[in-house]
Amino acid sequence: MTTVSDRPAIPSNSPEPPLSVRQVLALERVLAGEPEVVAGAGHLDRPVRWVHVAEAADVGVMLNGGEMVLTTGVLLAGDEEKQAEYIRSLHRAEAAAVVLGLGRAFPRPPDVMRRAAERCGLPLVVLHRPFPFAELTEEVQSRLVRQKFAAVSLSESVRTALTALITAGAPLQALLDEIAQHSACPVVVTNLAHRVLATAGERSAVDDVLRDWERIARQAGGSEGDGWIRAELGGRGERWGRIVLCGHRGDIATGRLLADRAAEALVLHRMLGGAAGRTWEEQSAQGLLTDLLSGVVPARQLLPRARAAGLPVNRRTFVPLVVRDGEPAELDRLLRLLGLRGLVAEIGGQGDGSTAVLLSLARDQDADALTEHFAARLRTESRRAGTVVAAADARTAWDDVPTGLREARHVADAVADSAPALDLPAVVRLRDVHLRGLVRLLRDDPHVQSFAERELNGLLCRADRDLLAVLRTYLATGRNKSRTAQLHHVSRPALYRRLEAIQARLGVDLDDFEQAASVHIALLAHDAQQQ
């Protein structure tokens, strides 16, 4: 048997939990009745939904579950079978507990009821001193009403905040950060295949959740009693994802309200085409690849996100690619068509048409051959002359992926402006960019900038942009006049006149190798500075 005073008090600084049997018994008014738990002591943390005073022997049929039933047992005295059935009926009705006031009907705790309650796991509490049940019901009901009002008020404040963010055109991440702040736990959004699309919350707590996400997701995580609260995402008869509050420490009802408000906002955000119409899958991949590329977050810290996003990472070979003039949706479709696993996302945000592709291959696959095949198929299907596939060497260590992505980005940028004029391989690598790569690395040097301005000064006004484009093509093709005329759709005589105008403006002889090389380097530096 357990007395309530033996239990430790709930820390005052912890989030307010649902009103439990233990908390009700710890109320000052109840303690005055000298409560004693005579059965079901291991179930005192059950939430109390309501308090019900009832003397009827068949009270179980009147309950909805979660009630704490108060009784003197006056109609049960002298009938042991009725006493046992009374407990069993409360158990079937999923009552939270039964409180028996000792007195004339039961001067001592009845053994039959105690044994039945212990078998059922139903907390049975006896009051050793007379106690006015009305005072208990009044206090508990008022507390429950206050809790419900607080939950509804929180729900409405969350709805208002999320609606304001949506109205302002905020991205998905801003909404999730707001939800995580109110729920005080990690928040995860997934698609129906359990692939993580977005997260929010304290970084270390989120990483703990994602580290074992595949197992957690397949086993549906913990139960709502463990704080794992889910809400489905969908609309117009179609379900396409879910939001999960992971380890919510408040009461379940409040957690459900928060999850429901969050789901409503996320569905509205998606329907209104947030983040420039990109899908959440695209936004998820973009966030991960951008973080990898920037190097601000260590690659090892991003590993749980990559794994939860559906990218195979164990014993894999990674091939970092950057594609210029390639649509992310087109690249993603091609990956699926070729049976390749990877992430695809637009990067940079400058409208330069750069898309990062991170391939994840099995160790026994030929990374170079598969990359070449991917690039060849892309070039055939896109039929765009400016499409460039830049690649870094394959990496077997996840920590080396950011360096590889930056290398691929550097290669793609180095050849971007002159790609149609250059005879590039299907996959361009660092060894293919030669002088272009070096000049791009030096583009921010003041001496290089001054050199480019001085060499090209006669062609840098807006009216001479066409001549500058002809010069760029002429030098990129190795001063091949036929190829330059073809690419600019002009006749040979017309090209000669333009080349003469260029030489006059710059004061150089392009037939002289050294002078042509100097102008070429200046033009490469100028183009690099514009990126």
Coordinates of C-alpha atoms in Angstrom, one line a residue:
M1 CA 0.0 0.0 0.0
T2 CA 1.2 3.5 -0.8
T3 CA 0.4 6.8 0.7
V4 CA 0.3 9.8 -1.6
S5 CA 2.7 11.8 0.6
D6 CA 5.5 9.2 -0.2
R7 CA 5.5 10.3 -3.9
P8 CA 8.0 13.0 -5.1
A9 CA 6.5 16.3 -6.1
I10 CA 6.5 17.2 -9.8
P11 CA 9.2 19.8 -10.5
S12 CA 7.6 23.3 -10.8
N13 CA 9.7 24.2 -13.8
S14 CA 8.6 21.2 -15.9
P15 CA 6.0 21.7 -18.6
E16 CA 2.5 21.4 -17.2
P17 CA 1.5 17.7 -17.8
P18 CA -2.1 16.4 -18.1
L19 CA -3.9 16.3 -14.8
S20 CA -3.1 12.8 -13.5
V21 CA -4.5 10.6 -10.7
R22 CA -1.3 11.3 -8.8
Q23 CA -1.7 15.1 -9.1
V24 CA -5.4 14.9 -8.0
L25 CA -4.4 13.0 -4.9
A26 CA -1.7 15.5 -4.1
L27 CA -4.2 18.4 -4.0
E28 CA -4.4 20.0 -0.5
R29 CA -8.1 19.3 -0.2
V30 CA -7.6 15.7 -1.0
L31 CA -4.7 15.3 1.4
A32 CA -7.0 16.4 4.2
G33 CA -9.0 13.2 3.6
E34 CA -5.8 11.1 4.2
P35 CA -5.9 9.2 0.9
E36 CA -4.2 5.8 0.6
V37 CA -3.6 3.9 -2.6
V38 CA -4.5 0.3 -1.9
A39 CA -4.3 -1.0 -5.4
G40 CA -3.0 -0.1 -8.8
A41 CA -0.2 2.1 -7.4
G42 CA 1.8 1.6 -10.7
H43 CA -0.9 3.4 -12.7
L44 CA -1.2 6.7 -10.9
D45 CA 0.1 8.7 -13.9
R46 CA -3.1 8.0 -15.9
P47 CA -4.7 11.3 -17.1
V48 CA -8.0 12.3 -15.5
R49 CA -10.5 13.6 -18.0
W50 CA -13.3 14.3 -15.5
V51 CA -14.4 13.6 -12.0
H52 CA -17.7 11.7 -11.5
V53 CA -19.6 11.2 -8.2
A54 CA -21.7 8.1 -8.5
E55 CA -23.2 5.5 -6.1
A56 CA -24.9 3.4 -8.8
A57 CA -23.6 -0.2 -9.0
D58 CA -23.7 -0.1 -12.8
V59 CA -21.9 3.3 -13.2
G60 CA -19.5 1.8 -15.8
V61 CA -22.1 2.0 -18.5
M62 CA -22.3 5.8 -17.9
L63 CA -18.6 6.5 -18.5
N64 CA -16.6 7.5 -21.6
G65 CA -13.1 6.8 -20.2
G66 CA -10.7 8.8 -18.2
E67 CA -13.0 9.5 -15.3
M68 CA -12.1 9.4 -11.6
V69 CA -15.1 7.9 -9.9
L70 CA -15.9 9.0 -6.3
T71 CA -18.1 6.8 -4.2
T72 CA -19.0 5.7 -0.7
G73 CA -19.9 2.2 -1.9
V74 CA -23.2 2.3 0.0
L75 CA -25.0 0.1 -2.6
L76 CA -22.1 -2.4 -2.7
A77 CA -21.8 -3.2 1.0
G78 CA -22.4 -6.9 1.9
D79 CA -22.3 -8.2 -1.7
E80 CA -18.8 -9.3 -2.7
E81 CA -19.7 -10.4 -6.2
K82 CA -21.2 -7.0 -6.8
Q83 CA -18.1 -5.3 -5.5
A84 CA -15.8 -7.3 -7.8
E85 CA -18.1 -6.6 -10.8
Y86 CA -18.2 -2.9 -10.0
I87 CA -14.4 -2.8 -10.3
R88 CA -14.4 -4.8 -13.5
S89 CA -17.0 -2.6 -15.1
L90 CA -14.9 0.5 -14.3
H91 CA -11.9 -1.2 -15.9
R92 CA -13.9 -2.0 -19.0
A93 CA -15.0 1.6 -19.2
E94 CA -11.4 2.7 -19.0
A95 CA -11.9 4.8 -15.8
A96 CA -8.8 6.6 -14.5
A97 CA -9.3 5.6 -10.9
V98 CA -11.9 5.0 -8.2
V99 CA -11.9 6.8 -4.8
L100 CA -13.8 5.1 -2.0
G101 CA -14.7 7.2 1.1
L102 CA -14.5 4.9 4.2
G103 CA -17.4 5.1 6.6
R104 CA -20.5 3.2 7.5
A105 CA -20.6 1.1 4.3
F106 CA -16.9 0.3 4.4
P107 CA -15.1 1.1 7.6
R108 CA -11.9 -0.6 6.2
P109 CA -10.6 -1.1 2.6
P110 CA -12.6 -4.0 1.1
D111 CA -10.3 -6.9 0.2
V112 CA -12.5 -8.1 -2.7
M113 CA -12.4 -4.7 -4.4
R114 CA -8.7 -4.3 -3.6
R115 CA -7.8 -7.7 -5.2
A116 CA -10.0 -7.0 -8.3
A117 CA -8.5 -3.6 -8.8
E118 CA -5.0 -4.9 -8.5
R119 CA -5.7 -7.6 -11.1
C120 CA -7.2 -5.0 -13.5
G121 CA -4.5 -2.4 -12.9
L122 CA -7.1 0.2 -11.7
P123 CA -6.0 2.6 -9.0
L124 CA -8.2 2.1 -5.9
V125 CA -7.8 4.9 -3.4
V126 CA -9.5 5.0 0.0
L127 CA -10.1 8.2 2.1
H128 CA -9.6 7.6 5.9
R129 CA -11.3 10.8 6.9
P130 CA -14.7 12.1 5.9
F131 CA -14.4 14.3 2.8
P132 CA -16.9 16.4 0.9
F133 CA -16.8 15.1 -2.6
A134 CA -18.3 18.3 -3.9
E135 CA -15.1 20.3 -3.0
L136 CA -13.0 17.8 -4.9
T137 CA -15.2 17.8 -8.0
E138 CA -15.3 21.6 -8.0
E139 CA -11.5 22.0 -7.8
V140 CA -10.6 19.3 -10.3
Q141 CA -13.3 20.4 -12.8
S142 CA -12.1 24.0 -12.6
R143 CA -8.5 22.9 -13.2
L144 CA -9.5 20.8 -16.2
V145 CA -11.5 23.6 -17.7
R146 CA -8.5 26.0 -17.3
Q147 CA -6.3 23.5 -19.0
K148 CA -8.7 23.0 -21.9
F149 CA -9.0 26.8 -22.2
A150 CA -5.2 27.2 -22.1
A151 CA -4.8 24.5 -24.8
V152 CA -7.4 26.2 -27.0
S153 CA -5.8 29.6 -26.5
L154 CA -2.4 28.1 -27.4
S155 CA -3.9 26.5 -30.5
E156 CA -5.4 29.8 -31.7
S157 CA -2.1 31.7 -31.1
V158 CA -0.3 29.1 -33.1
R159 CA -2.9 29.3 -35.9
T160 CA -2.6 33.1 -35.9
A161 CA 1.2 33.0 -36.0
L162 CA 1.3 30.4 -38.8
T163 CA -1.3 32.3 -40.9
A164 CA 0.7 35.5 -40.6
L165 CA 3.8 33.7 -41.9
I166 CA 1.9 32.2 -44.8
T167 CA 0.4 35.5 -45.7
A168 CA 3.9 37.1 -45.7
G169 CA 5.2 34.4 -48.1
A170 CA 7.5 32.7 -45.5
P171 CA 9.3 29.5 -46.5
L172 CA 8.4 26.1 -45.1
Q173 CA 11.3 26.3 -42.6
A174 CA 9.9 29.4 -41.0
L175 CA 6.6 27.7 -40.3
L176 CA 8.3 24.6 -38.8
D177 CA 10.5 26.8 -36.6
E178 CA 7.4 28.4 -35.2
I179 CA 5.8 25.0 -34.6
A180 CA 8.9 23.7 -32.9
Q181 CA 9.1 26.8 -30.6
H182 CA 5.5 26.2 -29.4
S183 CA 5.8 22.4 -29.0
A184 CA 9.3 22.6 -27.4
C185 CA 10.3 19.4 -29.2
P186 CA 11.8 18.3 -32.6
V187 CA 9.4 18.5 -35.5
V188 CA 9.7 16.3 -38.6
V189 CA 7.8 16.4 -41.9
T190 CA 7.9 13.3 -44.0
N191 CA 6.3 12.0 -47.2
L192 CA 4.4 8.7 -47.2
A193 CA 7.6 6.7 -47.8
H194 CA 8.9 8.1 -44.4
R195 CA 11.5 10.2 -46.2
V196 CA 12.3 13.3 -44.2
L197 CA 11.5 16.5 -46.0
A198 CA 12.1 19.0 -43.3
T199 CA 12.9 19.4 -39.6
A200 CA 12.9 22.0 -36.9
G201 CA 13.9 22.2 -33.3
E202 CA 17.1 22.2 -31.3
R203 CA 19.8 20.9 -33.6
S204 CA 21.2 18.2 -31.2
A205 CA 17.7 16.9 -30.4
V206 CA 16.8 16.8 -34.1
D207 CA 20.0 14.9 -34.9
D208 CA 19.2 12.4 -32.1
V209 CA 15.9 11.7 -33.8
L210 CA 17.3 11.5 -37.3
R211 CA 20.2 9.3 -36.4
D212 CA 18.0 6.3 -36.1
W213 CA 15.1 7.6 -38.3
E214 CA 14.7 4.6 -40.6
R215 CA 14.1 2.2 -37.7
I216 CA 11.9 4.7 -35.9
A217 CA 9.8 5.4 -39.0
R218 CA 9.3 1.8 -39.9
Q219 CA 8.2 1.0 -36.3
A220 CA 6.0 4.1 -36.4
G221 CA 8.1 5.7 -33.7
G222 CA 6.9 5.8 -30.1
S223 CA 3.3 5.9 -29.0
E224 CA 1.4 9.1 -28.3
G225 CA 1.9 8.4 -24.6
D226 CA 5.7 8.8 -25.3
G227 CA 5.1 12.2 -26.9
W228 CA 5.1 11.0 -30.5
I229 CA 2.2 12.9 -32.0
R230 CA 1.3 12.7 -35.7
A231 CA -1.0 14.5 -38.0
E232 CA -1.7 13.6 -41.6
L233 CA -1.0 16.0 -44.4
G234 CA -3.2 16.0 -47.5
G235 CA -6.2 17.5 -49.2
R236 CA -8.8 16.9 -51.8
G237 CA -9.0 13.3 -50.9
E238 CA -5.3 12.7 -51.2
R239 CA -2.7 12.0 -48.5
W240 CA 0.9 13.0 -49.2
G241 CA 2.7 13.2 -45.9
R242 CA 2.6 13.7 -42.2
I243 CA 4.0 15.9 -39.5
V244 CA 5.4 14.4 -36.3
L245 CA 6.0 16.0 -32.9
C246 CA 8.9 13.9 -31.6
G247 CA 8.8 13.6 -27.8
H248 CA 6.3 16.3 -27.0
R249 CA 6.3 16.7 -23.2
G250 CA 3.0 18.3 -22.7
D251 CA -0.4 16.5 -22.5
I252 CA -1.5 14.5 -25.4
A253 CA -4.6 16.7 -26.1
T254 CA -2.5 19.8 -26.4
G255 CA 0.0 18.0 -28.6
R256 CA -2.8 16.9 -30.9
L257 CA -4.1 20.4 -31.1
L258 CA -0.7 21.7 -32.0
A259 CA -0.1 19.0 -34.6
D260 CA -3.5 19.6 -36.1
R261 CA -2.9 23.4 -36.4
A262 CA 0.5 22.7 -37.9
A263 CA -1.0 20.3 -40.4
E264 CA -3.6 22.8 -41.5
A265 CA -1.0 25.5 -42.0
L266 CA 1.4 23.2 -43.9
V267 CA -1.4 22.0 -46.3
L268 CA -2.4 25.7 -46.9
H269 CA 1.3 26.6 -47.5
R270 CA 1.7 23.8 -50.0
M271 CA -1.6 24.6 -51.8
L272 CA -0.6 28.2 -52.2
G273 CA 2.7 27.2 -53.8
G274 CA 5.1 28.4 -51.1
A275 CA 8.9 28.8 -51.9
A276 CA 8.3 29.7 -55.6
G277 CA 6.3 26.6 -56.3
R278 CA 9.1 24.1 -55.5
T279 CA 8.0 20.9 -53.9
W280 CA 9.0 20.1 -50.4
E281 CA 11.2 17.3 -51.7
E282 CA 13.0 19.8 -53.8
Q283 CA 13.4 22.2 -50.9
S284 CA 14.7 19.4 -48.7
A285 CA 17.3 18.4 -51.2
Q286 CA 18.3 22.1 -51.8
G287 CA 18.8 22.7 -48.1
L288 CA 21.0 19.7 -47.7
L289 CA 23.1 20.2 -50.8
T290 CA 23.5 24.0 -50.1
D291 CA 24.7 23.2 -46.5
L292 CA 27.1 20.7 -47.9
L293 CA 28.4 23.1 -50.5
S294 CA 28.8 26.0 -48.1
G295 CA 30.8 24.0 -45.6
V296 CA 29.3 26.1 -42.7
V297 CA 27.9 22.9 -41.2
P298 CA 30.4 20.0 -40.8
A299 CA 29.6 17.1 -43.2
R300 CA 29.4 14.6 -40.3
Q301 CA 26.6 16.7 -38.7
L302 CA 24.6 16.5 -42.0
L303 CA 24.9 12.7 -42.3
P304 CA 21.7 12.0 -40.3
R305 CA 19.8 14.4 -42.5
A306 CA 21.1 12.8 -45.7
R307 CA 20.2 9.3 -44.4
A308 CA 16.7 10.4 -43.3
A309 CA 16.2 12.1 -46.7
G310 CA 16.5 8.7 -48.3
L311 CA 20.1 9.0 -49.6
P312 CA 22.1 5.7 -49.1
V313 CA 25.2 6.6 -47.2
N314 CA 26.6 3.3 -45.8
R315 CA 29.6 1.9 -47.8
R316 CA 28.8 4.0 -50.8
T317 CA 30.7 5.9 -53.4
F318 CA 29.7 9.6 -53.9
V319 CA 30.0 11.5 -57.2
P320 CA 29.5 15.2 -56.9
L321 CA 28.2 16.9 -60.1
V322 CA 27.1 20.4 -61.0
V323 CA 25.0 20.8 -64.2
R324 CA 24.6 24.1 -66.0
D325 CA 21.5 24.7 -68.0
G326 CA 19.7 21.6 -66.7
E327 CA 16.3 21.5 -65.1
P328 CA 16.2 19.9 -61.7
A329 CA 13.0 18.0 -62.5
E330 CA 14.5 16.7 -65.7
L331 CA 17.7 15.6 -63.9
D332 CA 15.7 13.8 -61.2
R333 CA 13.6 12.0 -63.8
L334 CA 16.7 10.9 -65.6
L335 CA 18.2 9.5 -62.4
R336 CA 15.1 7.4 -61.8
L337 CA 15.1 6.3 -65.4
L338 CA 18.7 5.1 -65.1
G339 CA 18.1 3.4 -61.7
L340 CA 20.6 5.7 -59.9
R341 CA 20.2 7.0 -56.4
G342 CA 21.0 10.6 -55.6
L343 CA 19.9 14.1 -54.6
V344 CA 19.1 16.9 -57.1
A345 CA 18.6 20.6 -56.3
E346 CA 19.1 24.0 -57.8
I347 CA 21.9 25.8 -56.0
G348 CA 23.2 29.4 -55.8
G349 CA 19.8 31.1 -56.0
Q350 CA 21.3 33.6 -58.5
G351 CA 19.4 32.3 -61.5
D352 CA 22.6 31.0 -63.1
G353 CA 21.0 27.6 -64.0
S354 CA 23.3 25.6 -61.7
T355 CA 21.9 22.3 -60.4
A356 CA 23.9 20.1 -58.0
V357 CA 23.5 16.3 -58.3
L358 CA 25.0 14.0 -55.6
L359 CA 25.1 10.5 -56.8
S360 CA 25.3 7.6 -54.3
L361 CA 26.6 4.4 -55.9
A362 CA 27.4 1.0 -54.6
R363 CA 31.1 0.4 -54.0
D364 CA 31.2 -2.2 -56.8
Q365 CA 29.7 0.1 -59.4
D366 CA 31.9 1.9 -62.0
A367 CA 31.5 5.5 -60.9
D368 CA 33.2 7.0 -64.0
A369 CA 31.3 4.9 -66.5
L370 CA 27.9 5.6 -64.8
T371 CA 28.7 9.4 -64.7
E372 CA 29.6 9.4 -68.4
H373 CA 26.4 7.5 -69.2
F374 CA 24.3 9.9 -67.2
A375 CA 25.9 12.9 -68.9
A376 CA 25.6 11.4 -72.4
R377 CA 21.9 10.7 -71.9
L378 CA 21.3 14.2 -70.5
R379 CA 23.0 15.8 -73.5
T380 CA 20.9 13.6 -75.9
E381 CA 17.6 14.2 -74.2
S382 CA 17.9 17.9 -73.3
R383 CA 19.2 18.9 -76.8
R384 CA 20.5 22.2 -75.3
A385 CA 23.9 23.3 -76.6
G386 CA 24.8 25.0 -73.3
T387 CA 24.3 22.0 -71.0
V388 CA 27.5 21.3 -69.1
V389 CA 28.0 18.4 -66.7
A390 CA 30.9 19.2 -64.3
A391 CA 32.2 16.4 -62.0
A392 CA 34.6 16.0 -59.2
D393 CA 36.4 12.7 -58.7
A394 CA 34.4 10.1 -56.8
R395 CA 34.6 10.1 -53.0
T396 CA 34.3 7.1 -50.7
A397 CA 34.3 9.2 -47.5
W398 CA 31.2 11.3 -46.7
D399 CA 33.4 14.0 -45.1
D400 CA 35.0 14.6 -48.6
V401 CA 31.7 15.3 -50.3
P402 CA 31.6 19.1 -49.6
T403 CA 35.1 19.6 -51.2
G404 CA 33.9 17.6 -54.2
L405 CA 30.8 19.7 -54.6
R406 CA 32.8 22.9 -54.5
E407 CA 35.3 21.5 -57.1
A408 CA 32.4 20.6 -59.4
R409 CA 30.9 24.0 -59.0
H410 CA 34.3 25.6 -59.8
V411 CA 34.6 23.6 -63.0
A412 CA 31.1 24.4 -64.1
D413 CA 31.6 28.1 -63.6
A414 CA 34.9 28.1 -65.3
V415 CA 33.4 26.9 -68.6
A416 CA 29.9 28.3 -68.3
D417 CA 30.1 31.3 -70.7
S418 CA 32.0 29.7 -73.5
A419 CA 30.6 26.1 -73.3
P420 CA 29.0 26.2 -76.9
A421 CA 32.3 27.3 -78.4
L422 CA 34.5 24.8 -76.6
D423 CA 35.0 21.2 -77.6
L424 CA 34.1 19.8 -74.1
P425 CA 33.9 16.2 -73.1
A426 CA 30.6 14.8 -71.9
V427 CA 31.8 15.2 -68.3
V428 CA 34.1 18.2 -67.6
R429 CA 36.6 17.7 -64.8
L430 CA 39.2 20.0 -63.2
R431 CA 41.9 18.8 -65.6
D432 CA 39.8 20.1 -68.5
V433 CA 39.5 23.7 -67.5
H434 CA 43.2 24.6 -67.6
L435 CA 43.7 28.4 -67.7
R436 CA 40.0 29.1 -67.2
G437 CA 40.1 27.4 -63.8
L438 CA 43.2 29.3 -62.7
V439 CA 41.8 32.7 -63.8
R440 CA 38.5 32.1 -62.0
L441 CA 40.4 31.3 -58.7
L442 CA 42.2 34.7 -59.1
R443 CA 39.2 36.7 -60.2
D444 CA 39.0 38.7 -57.0
D445 CA 42.6 39.8 -57.0
P446 CA 42.7 43.6 -57.6
H447 CA 45.7 43.3 -60.0
V448 CA 43.7 40.8 -62.1
Q449 CA 40.7 43.1 -62.1
S450 CA 42.8 46.1 -63.2
F451 CA 44.5 44.1 -65.9
A452 CA 41.1 43.0 -67.4
E453 CA 39.7 46.5 -67.4
R454 CA 42.9 47.9 -69.1
E455 CA 43.0 45.2 -71.8
L456 CA 39.3 45.3 -72.6
N457 CA 38.5 49.0 -72.0
G458 CA 37.7 49.6 -75.7
L459 CA 34.9 47.0 -75.7
L460 CA 33.3 47.3 -72.2
C461 CA 30.6 49.8 -73.0
R462 CA 27.1 48.5 -73.5
A463 CA 27.0 49.2 -77.2
D464 CA 29.9 46.8 -77.8
R465 CA 28.4 43.7 -76.2
D466 CA 27.9 42.0 -79.6
L467 CA 31.6 42.5 -80.4
L468 CA 32.6 41.2 -77.0
A469 CA 30.6 38.1 -77.6
V470 CA 32.3 37.6 -81.0
L471 CA 35.7 38.0 -79.4
R472 CA 34.8 35.5 -76.7
T473 CA 33.8 32.9 -79.2
Y474 CA 36.8 33.6 -81.5
L475 CA 39.3 33.1 -78.7
A476 CA 37.4 30.1 -77.2
T477 CA 37.5 28.3 -80.5
G478 CA 41.3 28.8 -80.9
R479 CA 40.8 31.7 -83.4
N480 CA 38.8 29.5 -85.7
K481 CA 37.0 31.9 -88.0
S482 CA 34.8 29.4 -89.7
R483 CA 33.5 28.0 -86.4
T484 CA 33.0 31.5 -85.0
A485 CA 31.0 32.6 -88.1
Q486 CA 28.9 29.5 -87.8
L487 CA 28.1 29.9 -84.1
H488 CA 27.2 33.6 -84.6
H489 CA 25.2 32.9 -87.8
V490 CA 27.1 35.4 -89.9
S491 CA 29.0 35.2 -93.1
R492 CA 32.8 35.1 -93.2
P493 CA 33.1 38.7 -94.7
A494 CA 30.8 40.0 -91.9
L495 CA 32.9 38.2 -89.3
Y496 CA 36.1 39.8 -90.8
R497 CA 34.6 43.2 -90.4
R498 CA 33.7 42.6 -86.8
L499 CA 37.2 41.3 -86.0
E500 CA 38.7 44.4 -87.6
A501 CA 36.5 46.5 -85.4
I502 CA 37.5 44.6 -82.3
Q503 CA 41.2 45.0 -83.1
A504 CA 40.8 48.7 -83.8
R505 CA 38.9 49.3 -80.5
L506 CA 41.5 47.3 -78.4
G507 CA 44.6 48.4 -80.4
V508 CA 45.8 44.8 -80.7
D509 CA 46.7 42.4 -83.5
L510 CA 44.8 39.2 -82.8
D511 CA 47.0 37.3 -85.3
D512 CA 49.9 37.9 -82.8
F513 CA 49.8 35.0 -80.4
E514 CA 51.1 36.9 -77.3
Q515 CA 48.6 39.8 -77.9
A516 CA 45.7 37.4 -78.5
A517 CA 46.7 35.4 -75.3
S518 CA 46.8 38.6 -73.3
V519 CA 43.3 39.6 -74.5
H520 CA 42.0 36.0 -73.9
I521 CA 43.2 36.0 -70.3
A522 CA 41.7 39.4 -69.7
L523 CA 38.4 38.2 -71.1
L524 CA 38.4 35.1 -68.9
A525 CA 39.0 37.3 -65.9
H526 CA 36.3 39.7 -66.9
D527 CA 33.8 36.9 -67.3
A528 CA 34.8 35.3 -64.1
Q529 CA 34.2 38.6 -62.2
Q530 CA 30.6 38.7 -63.6
Q531 CA 29.6 35.4 -62.1

